[in-house]
PDB file of C-alpha atoms in Angstrom:
ATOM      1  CA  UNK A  80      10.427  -1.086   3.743  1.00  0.00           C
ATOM      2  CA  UNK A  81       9.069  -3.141   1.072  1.00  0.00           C
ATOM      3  CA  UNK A  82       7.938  -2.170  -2.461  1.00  0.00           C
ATOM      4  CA  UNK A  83       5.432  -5.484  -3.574  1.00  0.00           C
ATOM      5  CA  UNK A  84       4.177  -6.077  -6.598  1.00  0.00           C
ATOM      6  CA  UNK A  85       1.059  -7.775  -7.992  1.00  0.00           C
ATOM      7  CA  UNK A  86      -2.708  -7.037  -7.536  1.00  0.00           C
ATOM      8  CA  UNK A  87      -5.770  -8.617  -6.210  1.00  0.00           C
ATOM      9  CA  UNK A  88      -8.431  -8.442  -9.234  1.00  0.00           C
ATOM     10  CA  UNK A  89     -12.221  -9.379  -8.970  1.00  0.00           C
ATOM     11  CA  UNK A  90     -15.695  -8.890 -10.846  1.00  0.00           C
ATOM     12  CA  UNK A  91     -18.514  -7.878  -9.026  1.00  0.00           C
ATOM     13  CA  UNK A  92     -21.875  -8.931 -11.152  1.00  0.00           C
ATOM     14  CA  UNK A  93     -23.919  -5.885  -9.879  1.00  0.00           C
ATOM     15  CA  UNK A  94     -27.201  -6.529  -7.719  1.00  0.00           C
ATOM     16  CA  UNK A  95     -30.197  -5.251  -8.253  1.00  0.00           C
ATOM     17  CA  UNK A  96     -34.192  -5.846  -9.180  1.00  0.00           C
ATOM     18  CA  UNK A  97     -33.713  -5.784 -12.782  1.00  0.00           C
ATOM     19  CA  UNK A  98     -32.204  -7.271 -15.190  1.00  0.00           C
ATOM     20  CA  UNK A  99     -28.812  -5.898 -16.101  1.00  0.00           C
ATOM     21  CA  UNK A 100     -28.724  -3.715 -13.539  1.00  0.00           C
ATOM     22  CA  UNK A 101     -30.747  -1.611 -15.512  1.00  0.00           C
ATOM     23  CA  UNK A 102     -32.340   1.063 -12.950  1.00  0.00           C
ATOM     24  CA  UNK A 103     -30.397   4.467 -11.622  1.00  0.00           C
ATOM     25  CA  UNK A 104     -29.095   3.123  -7.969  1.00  0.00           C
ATOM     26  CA  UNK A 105     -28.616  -0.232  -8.240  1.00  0.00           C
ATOM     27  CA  UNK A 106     -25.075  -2.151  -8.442  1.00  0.00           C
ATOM     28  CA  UNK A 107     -23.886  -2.114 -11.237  1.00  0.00           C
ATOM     29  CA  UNK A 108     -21.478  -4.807 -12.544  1.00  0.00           C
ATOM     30  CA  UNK A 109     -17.569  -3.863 -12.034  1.00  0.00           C
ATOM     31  CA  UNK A 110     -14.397  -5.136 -12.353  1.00  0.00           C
ATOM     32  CA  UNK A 111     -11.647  -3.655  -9.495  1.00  0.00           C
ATOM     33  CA  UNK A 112      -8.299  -3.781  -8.566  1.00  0.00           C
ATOM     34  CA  UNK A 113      -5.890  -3.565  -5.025  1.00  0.00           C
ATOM     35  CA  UNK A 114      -2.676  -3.004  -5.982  1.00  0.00           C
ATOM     36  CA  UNK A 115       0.014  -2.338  -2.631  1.00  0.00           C
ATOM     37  CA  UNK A 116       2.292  -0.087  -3.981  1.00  0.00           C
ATOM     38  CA  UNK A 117       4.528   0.179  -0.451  1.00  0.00           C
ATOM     39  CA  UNK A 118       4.744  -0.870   2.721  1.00  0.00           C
ATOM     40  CA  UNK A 119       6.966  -0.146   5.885  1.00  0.00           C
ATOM     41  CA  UNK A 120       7.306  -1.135   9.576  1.00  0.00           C
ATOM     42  CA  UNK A 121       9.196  -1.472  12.234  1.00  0.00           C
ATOM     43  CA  UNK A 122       9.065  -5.048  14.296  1.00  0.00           C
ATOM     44  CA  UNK A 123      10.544  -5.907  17.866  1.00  0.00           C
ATOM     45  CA  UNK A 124      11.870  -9.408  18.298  1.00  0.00           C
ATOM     46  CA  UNK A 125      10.678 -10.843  21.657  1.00  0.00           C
ATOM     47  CA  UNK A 126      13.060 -14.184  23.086  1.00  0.00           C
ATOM     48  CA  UNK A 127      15.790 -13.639  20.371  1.00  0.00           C
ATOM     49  CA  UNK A 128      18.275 -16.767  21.404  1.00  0.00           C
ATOM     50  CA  UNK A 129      16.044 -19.113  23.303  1.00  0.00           C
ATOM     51  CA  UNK A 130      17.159 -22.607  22.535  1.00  0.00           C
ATOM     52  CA  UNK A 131      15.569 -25.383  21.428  1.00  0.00           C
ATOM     53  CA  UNK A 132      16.469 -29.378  21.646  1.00  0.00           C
ATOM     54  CA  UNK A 133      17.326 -28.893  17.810  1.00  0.00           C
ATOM     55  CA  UNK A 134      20.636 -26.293  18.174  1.00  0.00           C
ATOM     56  CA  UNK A 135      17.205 -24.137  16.683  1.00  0.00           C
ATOM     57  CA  UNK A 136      16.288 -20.580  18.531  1.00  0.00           C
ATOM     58  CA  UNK A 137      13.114 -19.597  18.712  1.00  0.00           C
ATOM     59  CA  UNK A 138      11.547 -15.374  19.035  1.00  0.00           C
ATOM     60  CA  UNK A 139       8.057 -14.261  19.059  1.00  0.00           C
ATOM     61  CA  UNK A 140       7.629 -10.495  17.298  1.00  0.00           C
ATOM     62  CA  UNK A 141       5.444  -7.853  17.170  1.00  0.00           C
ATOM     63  CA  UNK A 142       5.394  -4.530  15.100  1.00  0.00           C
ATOM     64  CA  UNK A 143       3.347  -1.749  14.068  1.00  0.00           C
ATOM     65  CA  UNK A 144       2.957  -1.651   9.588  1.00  0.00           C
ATOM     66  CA  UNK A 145       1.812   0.664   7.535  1.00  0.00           C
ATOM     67  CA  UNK A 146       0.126  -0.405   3.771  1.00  0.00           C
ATOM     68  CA  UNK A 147      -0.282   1.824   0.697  1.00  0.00           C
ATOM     69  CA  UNK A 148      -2.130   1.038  -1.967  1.00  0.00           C
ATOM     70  CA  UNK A 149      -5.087   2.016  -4.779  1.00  0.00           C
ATOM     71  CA  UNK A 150      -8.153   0.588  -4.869  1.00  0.00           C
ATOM     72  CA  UNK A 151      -9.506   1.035  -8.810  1.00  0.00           C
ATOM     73  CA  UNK A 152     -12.807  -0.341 -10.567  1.00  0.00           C
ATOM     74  CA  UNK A 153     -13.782  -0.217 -14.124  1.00  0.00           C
ATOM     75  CA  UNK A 154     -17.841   0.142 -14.119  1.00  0.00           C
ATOM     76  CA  UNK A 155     -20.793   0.095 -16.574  1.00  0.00           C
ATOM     77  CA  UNK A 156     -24.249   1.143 -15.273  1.00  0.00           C
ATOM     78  CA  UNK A 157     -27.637   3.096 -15.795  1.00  0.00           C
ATOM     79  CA  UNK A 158     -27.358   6.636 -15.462  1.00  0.00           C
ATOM     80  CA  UNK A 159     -30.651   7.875 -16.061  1.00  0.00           C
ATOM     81  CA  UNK A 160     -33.813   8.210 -14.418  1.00  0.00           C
ATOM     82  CA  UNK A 161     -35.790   6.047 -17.177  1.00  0.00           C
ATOM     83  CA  UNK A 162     -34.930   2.281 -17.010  1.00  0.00           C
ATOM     84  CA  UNK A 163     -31.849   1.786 -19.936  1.00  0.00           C
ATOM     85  CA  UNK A 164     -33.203  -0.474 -22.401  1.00  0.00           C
ATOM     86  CA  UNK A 165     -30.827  -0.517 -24.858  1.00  0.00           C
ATOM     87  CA  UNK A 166     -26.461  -1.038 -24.468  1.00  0.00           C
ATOM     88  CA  UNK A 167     -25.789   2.542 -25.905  1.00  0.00           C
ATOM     89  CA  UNK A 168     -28.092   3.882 -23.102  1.00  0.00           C
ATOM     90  CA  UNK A 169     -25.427   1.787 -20.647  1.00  0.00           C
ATOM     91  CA  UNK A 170     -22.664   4.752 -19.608  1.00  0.00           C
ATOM     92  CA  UNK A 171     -18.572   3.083 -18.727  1.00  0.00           C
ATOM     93  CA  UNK A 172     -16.540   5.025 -16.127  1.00  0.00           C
ATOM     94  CA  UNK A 173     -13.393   4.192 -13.961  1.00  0.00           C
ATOM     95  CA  UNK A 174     -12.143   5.785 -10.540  1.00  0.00           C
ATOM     96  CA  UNK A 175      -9.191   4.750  -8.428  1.00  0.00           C
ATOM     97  CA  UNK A 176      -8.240   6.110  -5.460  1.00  0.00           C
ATOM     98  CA  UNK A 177      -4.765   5.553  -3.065  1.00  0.00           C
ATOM     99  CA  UNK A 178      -5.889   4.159   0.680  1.00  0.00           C
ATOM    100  CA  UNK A 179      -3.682   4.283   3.582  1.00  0.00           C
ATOM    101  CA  UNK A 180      -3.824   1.639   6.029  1.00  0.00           C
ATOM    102  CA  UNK A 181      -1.545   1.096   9.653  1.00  0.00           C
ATOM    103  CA  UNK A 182      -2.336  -2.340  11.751  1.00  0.00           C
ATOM    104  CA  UNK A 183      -0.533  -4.818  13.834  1.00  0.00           C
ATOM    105  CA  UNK A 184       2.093  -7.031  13.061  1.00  0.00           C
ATOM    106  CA  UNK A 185       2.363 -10.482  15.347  1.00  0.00           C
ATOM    107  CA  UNK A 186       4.303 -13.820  14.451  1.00  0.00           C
ATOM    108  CA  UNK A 187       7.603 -15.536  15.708  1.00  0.00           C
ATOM    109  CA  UNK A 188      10.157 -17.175  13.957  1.00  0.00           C
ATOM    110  CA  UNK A 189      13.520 -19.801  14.141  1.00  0.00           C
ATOM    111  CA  UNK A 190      16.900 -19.229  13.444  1.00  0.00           C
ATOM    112  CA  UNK A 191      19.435 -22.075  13.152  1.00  0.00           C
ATOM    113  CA  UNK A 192      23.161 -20.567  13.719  1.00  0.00           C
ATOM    114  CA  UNK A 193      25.884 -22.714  11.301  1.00  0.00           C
ATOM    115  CA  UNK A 194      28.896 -21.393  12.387  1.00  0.00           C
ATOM    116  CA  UNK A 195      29.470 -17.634  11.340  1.00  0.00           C
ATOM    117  CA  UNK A 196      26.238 -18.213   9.543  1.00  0.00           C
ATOM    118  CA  UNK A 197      22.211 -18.351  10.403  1.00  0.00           C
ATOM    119  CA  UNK A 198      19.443 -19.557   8.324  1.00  0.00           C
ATOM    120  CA  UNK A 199      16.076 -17.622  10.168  1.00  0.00           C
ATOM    121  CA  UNK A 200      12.349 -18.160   8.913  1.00  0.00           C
ATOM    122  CA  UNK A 201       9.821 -15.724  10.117  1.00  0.00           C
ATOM    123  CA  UNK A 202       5.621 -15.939   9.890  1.00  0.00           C
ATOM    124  CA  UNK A 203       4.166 -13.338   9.801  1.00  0.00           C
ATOM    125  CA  UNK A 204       0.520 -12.006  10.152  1.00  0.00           C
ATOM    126  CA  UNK A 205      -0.456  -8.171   9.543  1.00  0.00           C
ATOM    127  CA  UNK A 206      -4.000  -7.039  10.427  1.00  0.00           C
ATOM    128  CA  UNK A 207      -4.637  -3.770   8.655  1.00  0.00           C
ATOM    129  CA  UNK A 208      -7.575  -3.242  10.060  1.00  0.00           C
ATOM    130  CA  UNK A 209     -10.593  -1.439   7.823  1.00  0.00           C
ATOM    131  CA  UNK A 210     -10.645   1.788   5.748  1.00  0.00           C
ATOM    132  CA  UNK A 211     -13.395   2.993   4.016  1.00  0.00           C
ATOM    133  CA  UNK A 212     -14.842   5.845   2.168  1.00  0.00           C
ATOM    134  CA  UNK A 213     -17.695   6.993  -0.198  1.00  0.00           C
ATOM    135  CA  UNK A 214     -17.885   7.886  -3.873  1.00  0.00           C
ATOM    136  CA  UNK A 215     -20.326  10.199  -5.180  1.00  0.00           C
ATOM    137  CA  UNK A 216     -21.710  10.418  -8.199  1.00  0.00           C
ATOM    138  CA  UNK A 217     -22.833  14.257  -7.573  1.00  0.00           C
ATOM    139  CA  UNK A 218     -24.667  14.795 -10.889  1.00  0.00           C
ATOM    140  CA  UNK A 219     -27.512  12.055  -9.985  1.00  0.00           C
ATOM    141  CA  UNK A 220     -27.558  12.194  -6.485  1.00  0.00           C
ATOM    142  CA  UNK A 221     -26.004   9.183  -5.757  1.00  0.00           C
ATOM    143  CA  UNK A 222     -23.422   8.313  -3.079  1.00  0.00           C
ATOM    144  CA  UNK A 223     -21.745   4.775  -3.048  1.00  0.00           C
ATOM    145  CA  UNK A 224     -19.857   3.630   0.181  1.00  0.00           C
ATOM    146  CA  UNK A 225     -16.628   1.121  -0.270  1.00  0.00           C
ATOM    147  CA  UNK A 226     -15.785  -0.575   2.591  1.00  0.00           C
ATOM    148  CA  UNK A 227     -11.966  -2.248   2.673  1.00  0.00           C
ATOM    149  CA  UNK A 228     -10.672  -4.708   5.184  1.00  0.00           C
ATOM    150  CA  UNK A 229      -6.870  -6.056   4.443  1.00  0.00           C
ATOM    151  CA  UNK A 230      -4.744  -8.420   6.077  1.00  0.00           C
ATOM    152  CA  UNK A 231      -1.752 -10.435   5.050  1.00  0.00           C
ATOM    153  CA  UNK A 232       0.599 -13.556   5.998  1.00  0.00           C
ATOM    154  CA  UNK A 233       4.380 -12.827   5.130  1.00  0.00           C
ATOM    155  CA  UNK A 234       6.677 -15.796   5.275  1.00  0.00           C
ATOM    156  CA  UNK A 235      10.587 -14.311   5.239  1.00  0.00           C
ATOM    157  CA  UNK A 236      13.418 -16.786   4.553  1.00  0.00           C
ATOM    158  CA  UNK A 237      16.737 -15.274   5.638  1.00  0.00           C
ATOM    159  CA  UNK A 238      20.526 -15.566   5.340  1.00  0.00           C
ATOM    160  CA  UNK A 239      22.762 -13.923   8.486  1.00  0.00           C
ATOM    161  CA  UNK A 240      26.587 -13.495   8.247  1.00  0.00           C
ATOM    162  CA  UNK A 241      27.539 -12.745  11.798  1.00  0.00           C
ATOM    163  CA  UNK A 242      30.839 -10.844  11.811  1.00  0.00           C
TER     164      UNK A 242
END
């Protein structure tokens, strides 16, 4: 089980006909966050002891992860019927929600034994897969889908102690 820290952060200029985003339904501009807040898996090592020519052993693995995390976005947009003309017309909102994601782990790995020691390094890739969901806005009629898609590449650096 992990707990990372840290956030992806992005702006999102809005897209629409006019200018400013201006008109009720288009895209209006955003900033957003992905934050993981924990993560947890369990991985199978595949070959664990197969020499190499370097006194290094090599392993493939494979696991099964799951991914928490909130998805959050800071807007500003046109929430009337009449084209906003002027910034006080312009209304600011915020929602977040938490997103659960479970995907496959692959990679592989070396290990180098120094006597009742080991130095390992693992790579590792995660595909999370896609997750998805739509947020209405219920008082204009408006429903806006979010679409996620998360991966990640883990390298782990290692000490062993063998007793």
């Amino acid at each position: 089980m992990t707990f990372p820290s840290g956030a992806v952060q992005g702006h999102f200029d809005g897209a629409g006909a006019s200018e400013s985003r201006s008109q009720l339904g288009e895209n209006w501009p955003e900033d957003w966050s992905f934050e993981k807040n924990r993560s947890y898996g369990l991985t199978v090592r595949l070959g664990a002891g197969i020499p190499t020519g370097f006194g290094l052993s090599v392993y493939a693995l494979a696991g099964l992860r799951r991914l928490d995390a909130t998805l959050s976005a800071d807007y500003v947009g046109c929430f009337s019927s009449e084209l906003c003309t002027a910034t006080e017309e312009f209304t600011s909102g915020t929602f977040s929600y938490d997103e659960g994601f479970t995907g496959w782990t692959t990679g592989g790995g070396l290990e180098k034994k120094l006597w009742n020691a080991a130095i390992r390094g693992e790579l590792r890739y995660t595909d999370y897969r896609s997750a998805g969901r739509v947020v209405p806005y219920d008082d204009l009629g408006i429903k806006v889908p979010i679409d996620l898609e998360a991966d990640g590449i883990g390298l782990l650096v290692s000490l062993l102690w063998y007793f």
